Structures are given as structure tokens and as C-alpha cells.
């Protein structure tokens, strides 16, 4: 068909044939294979038919009304799919027609007022069309939703449906657009925060918890640059934080805990300070921080090594491994977020719970969980790089961090020495922590003293740590080859670069430090003094200027010797040719 259209031999399509008739139905057009192609090509007569109110109502009917059991496959699958594709084709004429008749929008959004669960196919089609219309006309759609009472509650009723959840997230994201400014303020009046927090009820299921948590996290991210967001103010209020902690701790390790802590971690990141705060007291902390400290003890009880862990053992390439679990991992991440707030009063409360020892015990108890190792390393690095000297000494001295590192290195060496032994999974993180200790020791005499007093630390630094540092500092593909070979490999990249520059200068030539130019050994250029009277081709001959004269003389000697040898051979050949004739004349004489 495209060939005939391109070269002007269009004989018409089946769609055009139907549109040429007087009586035709939407179903006749939907039965044609080219309906989507012609729609996206914006066939004028076809679009004019689609924007008619009756046609739009029929299209909406197919995506909002569930088919009956005795309906044919076209009604159940084909017509709803094609109707969704047409309505979501992002054609302005169709979008304008939808908004010119409020009854059409009512028909679309009334679908979400149905009871759960929604039809899986129709909910995806309806949500997709609603998302496209929202993106095309943000302000108009938001204004319509403001006038439609209870529409957000209808969305939240189906929070377990991923397609409805996607629509809700797009509504929240409208705040980032110019047309959608003020969306969060309107959502604040709808009771959205309270409704979302209620979705963390443990009995509602994992999918509902995940969607509620994702919605709250998106609200926090959208409001990240705003210090006076009404939704954030509601979310961080004492009432809502207490309620959220109640759901988190209600059933111990559960999806409510995992997704609820995800929300709290995002809120804590809004309170991170660059410099340490020594003045604020616990009583003066915001509710989110104060209540987080108050609920530390029950959370820490869930991650102690002797706490109950009912997770099944996993068979991996390194053998059987007991997983730590997403919930316990999320608690450690929550502890990390509290440390990073850089508040002295919070640090003191964390030290009282002995959480640092607990985190270090977990670090070495799960040698193959790199997520856990990364979080614990963040805690240690934040403490060592922070301004709380007392907390540093608690970590290094009271928690015996140095001795733990030395013992772990020895255990790793013993395991590697065994047949088919493997290196512990946490050794890379221990290397980074050890480097941080060495760096902080240069400016903290107390830590430097502890390092020097440990009998195994010096051996670890000179052995394991030194070999790792040397291997990490070596270029990935090796050193750059040079004419001097690789016997003496420079350890300093600046030294290596200077040496290579000297070699390059010697071979290729260049300007020295005084600004004088020196030709290199391999530099080619035209010889301006060539006065040869040879043919025109000889005038273009390239002459090597950088060669030594001795090399030229050496090259000429073999040519002269070869010419002399050829002349001698020629004389010998002539002499041999004359000799038989003389012998023949002697025989005749005899």
C-alpha cells in the first residue's frame, strides 16, 4: 500500500471504502487490519468519525465495561484493545473532543469507583488512557479532578493494582510541571497522607504496602527542594509518624516494616546536616527524629545475631548461605540514616544501644551479603570522617574495630590456603575501611596510638594491605611498553609519563625547554638541497635527514662490492670462453 501511495497510484484502502459508504459502524472499522495504522497516519475522515461524541462513548464503553461470559472474542479482547490504542494515540483532535464533553471524562473516571478487584485488562486500558490525557492537558485534568469529589479515595481503594498506582504517581509528579504547580497543596486537602499510611496495615498484603510506600517516597522526592511542602509537613507530623511506627513494629519482620522504614529513611535524608550539631537536644528534635530514637530498641532487637530468623538456607556457588533478609537489612539502613544526620544527641542514644557492635557482628556473620557490607561501611566512614571524636573512639577502641580487621584478615588467609579456598566477600570493604583508618590516624593522635599498639596491625598493613594497594595502583592493562623494556617499572605515573615523553622527543623530534627545535631520528622531510638533474620523478624524492652519515656510508659499501664481484665474474667468463679455442688449435698441431 505504501508503494502505491508513494508513487501516486493509490487505489484506496478498505478503511476509505467503508468511509465512502453511508451506513457504517465502529465495529466495521475496528475489524479492519489497517485501523491503527490509518489512525496514527491521521486519516482525516477517520479522525472526524472518531471525534464524534457517540463514537467516543462507544470507544470508552469497550474499555470501561466488562464483557459478558457469552460475548465473542472480539468483544472480550479485540475491541477493548483497539479502543485503547485509538484513545491513547495522543492525537490532539481526540484529546480536545474528550475534554469538550465533560460526560466523557465522567464515563472514564467513574470506572475507578467500582469495587476491587478491577478487571486486569480493562484497568490497564483505562489507566493508560487517563495517563495520556493527563500528560496532554495537565492543568485541565487536575482542575477536573479537584471538582470531582472523592476521586483520590477511589484511586487509593485500588492501590494494590499497579496500573492505578501508576496513574496516582503521575498525578503526584504533576507538581514538577508548570501547569501542575499547586497539585501537592490540593492533594493535602484530600487526606492523601493519612490514607496512604493506613495502607501499611499488615493484613493488607505486600503489594499494597509496596505501592503505598512508593507513593509516599515519590511525594518526598517531588518535595525535596521545597522546605514548606504541606504534604511533607503532614507526613512528618507526630500523629502520622507514630501511626507509621505502630504498623512497622506490629508484626516484627514483615513487609509493613520493610516498606514503612523505606519511607522513614527518605524522610531522615531531608534532615542530614553537613556539620555536626552539638546544641540541639532530644526534646527539640523534629518528631521524625525524636520518634526514630524512641523506637530504636525494639528495632535493634530484630537484628541481633541471636534473633529469630526463619528464612530458608540458600544453596550458592560458595555453599549453603543463611540470608539476612530484606527486613533486617532495611533496619541496618535505617540505623545508617540516623548516623548521617550528624546530631550529637542522636549519636549518644545510638551508642547507648550498642548498635555499633551489633552492626559489626552482622558484618562478619554474613560474609557474602555485599548490600549489608556496603551499609556498614557507610556507617563507619561517616563516623571516621565526622566531627564527633568521642564516637570515633567508641568505634575504634570500644568496638575493637582494629582487632576485628586483623582477625578477619587472618581468617581470610587461612581460608584461601585451603584447597579450593575462596576470599571472603567482605575483604574489599575491609580494605576501604583500613585505608580510612590510616588516613584519619594522620590527624588523630589517639587513633594513631591505638594502631601502633596493636601487634597485628603492622603485619596486616605491610602484608595484605600493602599487596592490595600495590595491585590496585597498577594500571589495568599494564605499563606502556618502551624501548628500555619493562624491567624497571615506574611506580609513579608522573615518572612514567616523563620517561615516555623523553623517548617520544628523541624519536620524533620537537621543541626543548628553551624553545629550540630539534629533529628526531625518524623525522621525514623534503631535502631542499637536492640539485639532481634526473627525471621529474626524482625531484619529488623524500630524503631522510635524521640518519647518521656513517649509516649512509655503510649502505654504499655493499653496493660497490657487489659491482666489483659482478665485473670479476664477467672477466672469468670471458677467459673461459677463450680457453677451449686455444686447446683445440694445439691438438690440430699435434
CSV table of N, CA and C in Angstrom, one decimal, residues 358-445:
chain,number,residue,atom,x,y,z
A,358,UNK,N,26.7,-4.4,67.3
A,358,UNK,CA,25.7,-5.3,66.6
A,358,UNK,C,25.9,-5.2,65.1
A,359,UNK,N,26.1,-4.0,64.5
A,359,UNK,CA,26.4,-3.9,63.1
A,359,UNK,C,27.6,-4.6,62.7
A,360,UNK,N,28.7,-4.5,63.5
A,360,UNK,CA,29.9,-5.2,63.1
A,360,UNK,C,29.8,-6.7,63.2
A,361,UNK,N,29.0,-7.2,64.2
A,361,UNK,CA,28.8,-8.6,64.3
A,361,UNK,C,28.1,-9.1,63.1
A,362,UNK,N,27.1,-8.4,62.6
A,362,UNK,CA,26.4,-8.7,61.4
A,362,UNK,C,27.3,-8.7,60.2
A,363,UNK,N,28.2,-7.7,60.1
A,363,UNK,CA,29.1,-7.6,59.0
A,363,UNK,C,29.9,-8.9,58.8
A,364,UNK,N,30.4,-9.4,59.9
A,364,UNK,CA,31.3,-10.6,59.8
A,364,UNK,C,30.5,-11.9,59.8
A,365,UNK,N,29.2,-11.8,60.3
A,365,UNK,CA,28.4,-13.1,60.4
A,365,UNK,C,27.8,-13.4,59.0
A,366,UNK,N,27.7,-12.4,58.1
A,366,UNK,CA,27.2,-12.7,56.8
A,366,UNK,C,28.3,-12.3,55.7
A,367,UNK,N,29.3,-13.1,55.5
A,367,UNK,CA,30.4,-12.7,54.7
A,367,UNK,C,30.1,-12.6,53.2
A,368,UNK,N,28.9,-12.9,52.8
A,368,UNK,CA,28.6,-12.9,51.3
A,368,UNK,C,27.5,-11.9,51.0
A,369,UNK,N,27.1,-11.1,51.9
A,369,UNK,CA,26.0,-10.1,51.7
A,369,UNK,C,26.6,-8.8,51.5
A,370,UNK,N,26.9,-8.4,50.2
A,370,UNK,CA,27.6,-7.2,49.9
A,370,UNK,C,26.7,-5.9,50.2
A,371,UNK,N,25.4,-6.1,50.1
A,371,UNK,CA,24.5,-5.0,50.5
A,371,UNK,C,24.7,-4.6,52.0
A,372,UNK,N,24.7,-5.6,52.8
A,372,UNK,CA,25.0,-5.3,54.3
A,372,UNK,C,26.4,-4.7,54.4
A,373,UNK,N,27.4,-5.2,53.8
A,373,UNK,CA,28.7,-4.7,53.9
A,373,UNK,C,28.8,-3.2,53.5
A,374,UNK,N,28.1,-2.9,52.4
A,374,UNK,CA,28.2,-1.5,51.9
A,374,UNK,C,27.5,-0.6,52.9
A,375,UNK,N,26.4,-1.0,53.6
A,375,UNK,CA,25.7,-0.1,54.5
A,375,UNK,C,26.6,0.1,55.8
A,376,UNK,N,27.2,-1.0,56.3
A,376,UNK,CA,28.0,-0.9,57.5
A,376,UNK,C,29.3,-0.1,57.2
A,377,UNK,N,29.8,-0.2,56.0
A,377,UNK,CA,31.0,0.7,55.6
A,377,UNK,C,30.6,2.1,55.6
A,378,UNK,N,29.4,2.4,55.1
A,378,UNK,CA,28.9,3.8,55.1
A,378,UNK,C,28.8,4.4,56.6
A,379,UNK,N,28.3,3.5,57.5
A,379,UNK,CA,28.3,3.9,58.9
A,379,UNK,C,29.7,4.2,59.4
A,380,UNK,N,30.6,3.3,59.2
A,380,UNK,CA,32.0,3.5,59.7
A,380,UNK,C,32.7,4.7,59.0
A,381,UNK,N,32.5,4.9,57.7
A,381,UNK,CA,33.1,6.0,57.0
A,381,UNK,C,32.5,7.3,57.5
A,382,UNK,N,31.2,7.4,57.8
A,382,UNK,CA,30.6,8.6,58.2
A,382,UNK,C,31.1,9.0,59.6
A,383,UNK,N,31.3,8.0,60.5
A,383,UNK,CA,31.9,8.3,61.8
A,383,UNK,C,33.3,8.7,61.8
A,384,UNK,N,34.1,8.1,61.0
A,384,UNK,CA,35.6,8.4,60.9
A,384,UNK,C,35.7,9.8,60.3
A,385,UNK,N,34.9,10.1,59.3
A,385,UNK,CA,35.0,11.4,58.6
A,385,UNK,C,34.3,12.5,59.3
A,386,UNK,N,33.5,12.2,60.4
A,386,UNK,CA,32.7,13.2,61.1
A,386,UNK,C,33.5,14.0,62.1
A,387,UNK,N,32.8,14.8,62.9
A,387,UNK,CA,33.4,15.7,63.9
A,387,UNK,C,33.2,15.2,65.3
A,388,UNK,N,32.6,14.1,65.5
A,388,UNK,CA,32.3,13.6,66.9
A,388,UNK,C,33.5,12.7,67.3
A,389,UNK,N,34.5,13.2,68.0
A,389,UNK,CA,35.7,12.5,68.4
A,389,UNK,C,35.3,11.4,69.4
A,390,UNK,N,34.4,11.6,70.2
A,390,UNK,CA,34.0,10.5,71.2
A,390,UNK,C,33.4,9.3,70.5
A,391,UNK,N,32.6,9.6,69.4
A,391,UNK,CA,32.1,8.5,68.7
A,391,UNK,C,33.1,7.7,67.9
A,392,UNK,N,34.2,8.4,67.4
A,392,UNK,CA,35.3,7.7,66.7
A,392,UNK,C,36.0,6.8,67.7
A,393,UNK,N,36.2,7.2,68.9
A,393,UNK,CA,36.9,6.4,69.9
A,393,UNK,C,36.1,5.2,70.3
A,394,UNK,N,34.8,5.4,70.4
A,394,UNK,CA,33.9,4.3,70.7
A,394,UNK,C,33.9,3.2,69.6
A,395,UNK,N,33.9,3.6,68.4
A,395,UNK,CA,34.0,2.7,67.2
A,395,UNK,C,35.3,1.9,67.2
A,396,UNK,N,36.4,2.7,67.3
A,396,UNK,CA,37.8,2.1,67.2
A,396,UNK,C,38.2,1.3,68.4
A,397,UNK,N,38.0,1.9,69.6
A,397,UNK,CA,38.5,1.3,70.8
A,397,UNK,C,37.5,0.4,71.5
A,398,UNK,N,36.3,0.9,71.8
A,398,UNK,CA,35.3,0.0,72.5
A,398,UNK,C,34.8,-1.1,71.6
A,399,UNK,N,34.6,-0.9,70.3
A,399,UNK,CA,34.1,-1.9,69.4
A,399,UNK,C,35.2,-2.8,68.9
A,400,UNK,N,36.5,-2.5,69.2
A,400,UNK,CA,37.6,-3.3,68.8
A,400,UNK,C,37.7,-3.4,67.3
A,401,UNK,N,37.5,-2.3,66.6
A,401,UNK,CA,37.5,-2.4,65.1
A,401,UNK,C,38.8,-2.8,64.6
A,402,UNK,N,39.9,-2.4,65.1
A,402,UNK,CA,41.3,-2.7,64.6
A,402,UNK,C,41.5,-4.2,64.7
A,403,UNK,N,41.2,-4.8,65.9
A,403,UNK,CA,41.4,-6.2,66.1
A,403,UNK,C,40.5,-7.1,65.3
A,404,UNK,N,39.3,-6.6,65.1
A,404,UNK,CA,38.3,-7.3,64.2
A,404,UNK,C,38.9,-7.4,62.8
A,405,UNK,N,39.5,-6.3,62.3
A,405,UNK,CA,40.1,-6.3,60.9
A,405,UNK,C,41.2,-7.3,60.8
A,406,UNK,N,42.1,-7.2,61.8
A,406,UNK,CA,43.3,-8.1,61.8
A,406,UNK,C,42.8,-9.6,61.9
A,407,UNK,N,41.9,-9.9,62.7
A,407,UNK,CA,41.4,-11.3,62.8
A,407,UNK,C,40.7,-11.7,61.6
A,408,UNK,N,39.9,-10.8,61.0
A,408,UNK,CA,39.2,-11.2,59.7
A,408,UNK,C,40.2,-11.4,58.6
A,409,UNK,N,41.3,-10.6,58.5
A,409,UNK,CA,42.3,-10.9,57.5
A,409,UNK,C,43.0,-12.2,57.7
A,410,UNK,N,43.3,-12.6,58.9
A,410,UNK,CA,43.9,-13.9,59.2
A,410,UNK,C,43.0,-15.0,58.8
A,411,UNK,N,41.7,-14.9,59.2
A,411,UNK,CA,40.8,-15.9,58.8
A,411,UNK,C,40.7,-16.1,57.3
A,412,UNK,N,40.7,-14.9,56.6
A,412,UNK,CA,40.7,-14.9,55.1
A,412,UNK,C,41.9,-15.6,54.6
A,413,UNK,N,43.1,-15.4,55.1
A,413,UNK,CA,44.3,-16.0,54.6
A,413,UNK,C,44.2,-17.5,54.8
A,414,UNK,N,43.7,-18.0,56.0
A,414,UNK,CA,43.5,-19.4,56.3
A,414,UNK,C,42.6,-20.1,55.3
A,415,UNK,N,41.5,-19.4,55.0
A,415,UNK,CA,40.5,-20.0,54.1
A,415,UNK,C,41.1,-20.0,52.7
A,416,UNK,N,41.8,-19.0,52.3
A,416,UNK,CA,42.4,-19.0,50.9
A,416,UNK,C,43.5,-20.1,50.8
A,417,UNK,N,44.1,-20.5,51.9
A,417,UNK,CA,45.2,-21.5,51.8
A,417,UNK,C,44.6,-22.9,51.7
A,418,UNK,N,43.3,-23.1,52.0
A,418,UNK,CA,42.7,-24.4,51.9
A,418,UNK,C,42.5,-24.8,50.4
A,419,UNK,N,42.4,-26.1,50.1
A,419,UNK,CA,42.0,-26.5,48.8
A,419,UNK,C,40.7,-25.9,48.3
A,420,UNK,N,40.7,-25.3,47.2
A,420,UNK,CA,39.5,-24.6,46.6
A,420,UNK,C,39.0,-23.5,47.5
A,421,UNK,N,39.9,-22.9,48.3
A,421,UNK,CA,39.6,-21.8,49.2
A,421,UNK,C,39.2,-20.6,48.4
A,422,UNK,N,38.3,-19.8,49.0
A,422,UNK,CA,37.9,-18.5,48.4
A,422,UNK,C,38.1,-17.3,49.3
A,423,UNK,N,38.3,-16.2,48.7
A,423,UNK,CA,38.4,-15.0,49.5
A,423,UNK,C,37.1,-14.5,50.1
A,424,UNK,N,37.1,-14.0,51.3
A,424,UNK,CA,35.9,-13.6,51.9
A,424,UNK,C,35.2,-12.4,51.2
A,425,UNK,N,33.9,-12.4,51.2
A,425,UNK,CA,33.2,-11.4,50.4
A,425,UNK,C,33.4,-10.0,51.0
A,426,UNK,N,33.7,-9.9,52.2
A,426,UNK,CA,33.8,-8.5,52.8
A,426,UNK,C,35.2,-7.9,52.8
A,427,UNK,N,36.2,-8.6,52.2
A,427,UNK,CA,37.6,-8.1,52.2
A,427,UNK,C,37.8,-6.8,51.5
A,428,UNK,N,37.0,-6.6,50.4
A,428,UNK,CA,37.1,-5.4,49.7
A,428,UNK,C,36.7,-4.2,50.5
A,429,UNK,N,35.6,-4.4,51.3
A,429,UNK,CA,35.1,-3.3,52.2
A,429,UNK,C,36.1,-3.1,53.4
A,430,UNK,N,36.7,-4.2,53.9
A,430,UNK,CA,37.7,-4.1,54.9
A,430,UNK,C,38.9,-3.3,54.5
A,431,UNK,N,39.3,-3.5,53.2
A,431,UNK,CA,40.4,-2.7,52.6
A,431,UNK,C,40.1,-1.2,52.6
A,432,UNK,N,38.8,-0.8,52.2
A,432,UNK,CA,38.4,0.6,52.2
A,432,UNK,C,38.4,1.1,53.6
A,433,UNK,N,37.9,0.4,54.6
A,433,UNK,CA,37.8,0.8,56.0
A,433,UNK,C,39.2,1.0,56.5
A,434,UNK,N,40.2,0.1,56.2
A,434,UNK,CA,41.5,0.2,56.7
A,434,UNK,C,42.2,1.4,56.1
A,435,UNK,N,42.0,1.7,54.9
A,435,UNK,CA,42.6,3.0,54.3
A,435,UNK,C,42.0,4.2,55.0
A,436,UNK,N,40.7,4.2,55.4
A,436,UNK,CA,40.1,5.3,56.1
A,436,UNK,C,40.7,5.4,57.5
A,437,UNK,N,41.0,4.3,58.1
A,437,UNK,CA,41.7,4.3,59.4
A,437,UNK,C,43.1,4.9,59.3
A,438,UNK,N,43.8,4.5,58.3
A,438,UNK,CA,45.2,5.1,58.1
A,438,UNK,C,45.1,6.6,57.9
A,439,UNK,N,44.2,7.0,57.1
A,439,UNK,CA,44.0,8.5,56.8
A,439,UNK,C,43.7,9.3,58.0
A,440,UNK,N,42.7,8.8,58.8
A,440,UNK,CA,42.3,9.5,60.0
A,440,UNK,C,43.3,9.5,61.1
A,441,UNK,N,44.2,8.4,61.1
A,441,UNK,CA,45.2,8.4,62.1
A,441,UNK,C,46.3,9.5,61.9
A,442,UNK,N,46.4,10.0,60.7
A,442,UNK,CA,47.4,11.1,60.5
A,442,UNK,C,47.0,12.4,61.1
A,443,UNK,N,45.7,12.5,61.5
A,443,UNK,CA,45.2,13.8,62.1
A,443,UNK,C,44.6,13.5,63.5
A,444,UNK,N,44.6,12.3,63.9
A,444,UNK,CA,44.0,11.9,65.2
A,444,UNK,C,45.0,11.1,66.0
A,445,UNK,N,45.8,11.7,66.9
A,445,UNK,CA,46.9,11.0,67.6
A,445,UNK,C,46.3,9.8,68.4
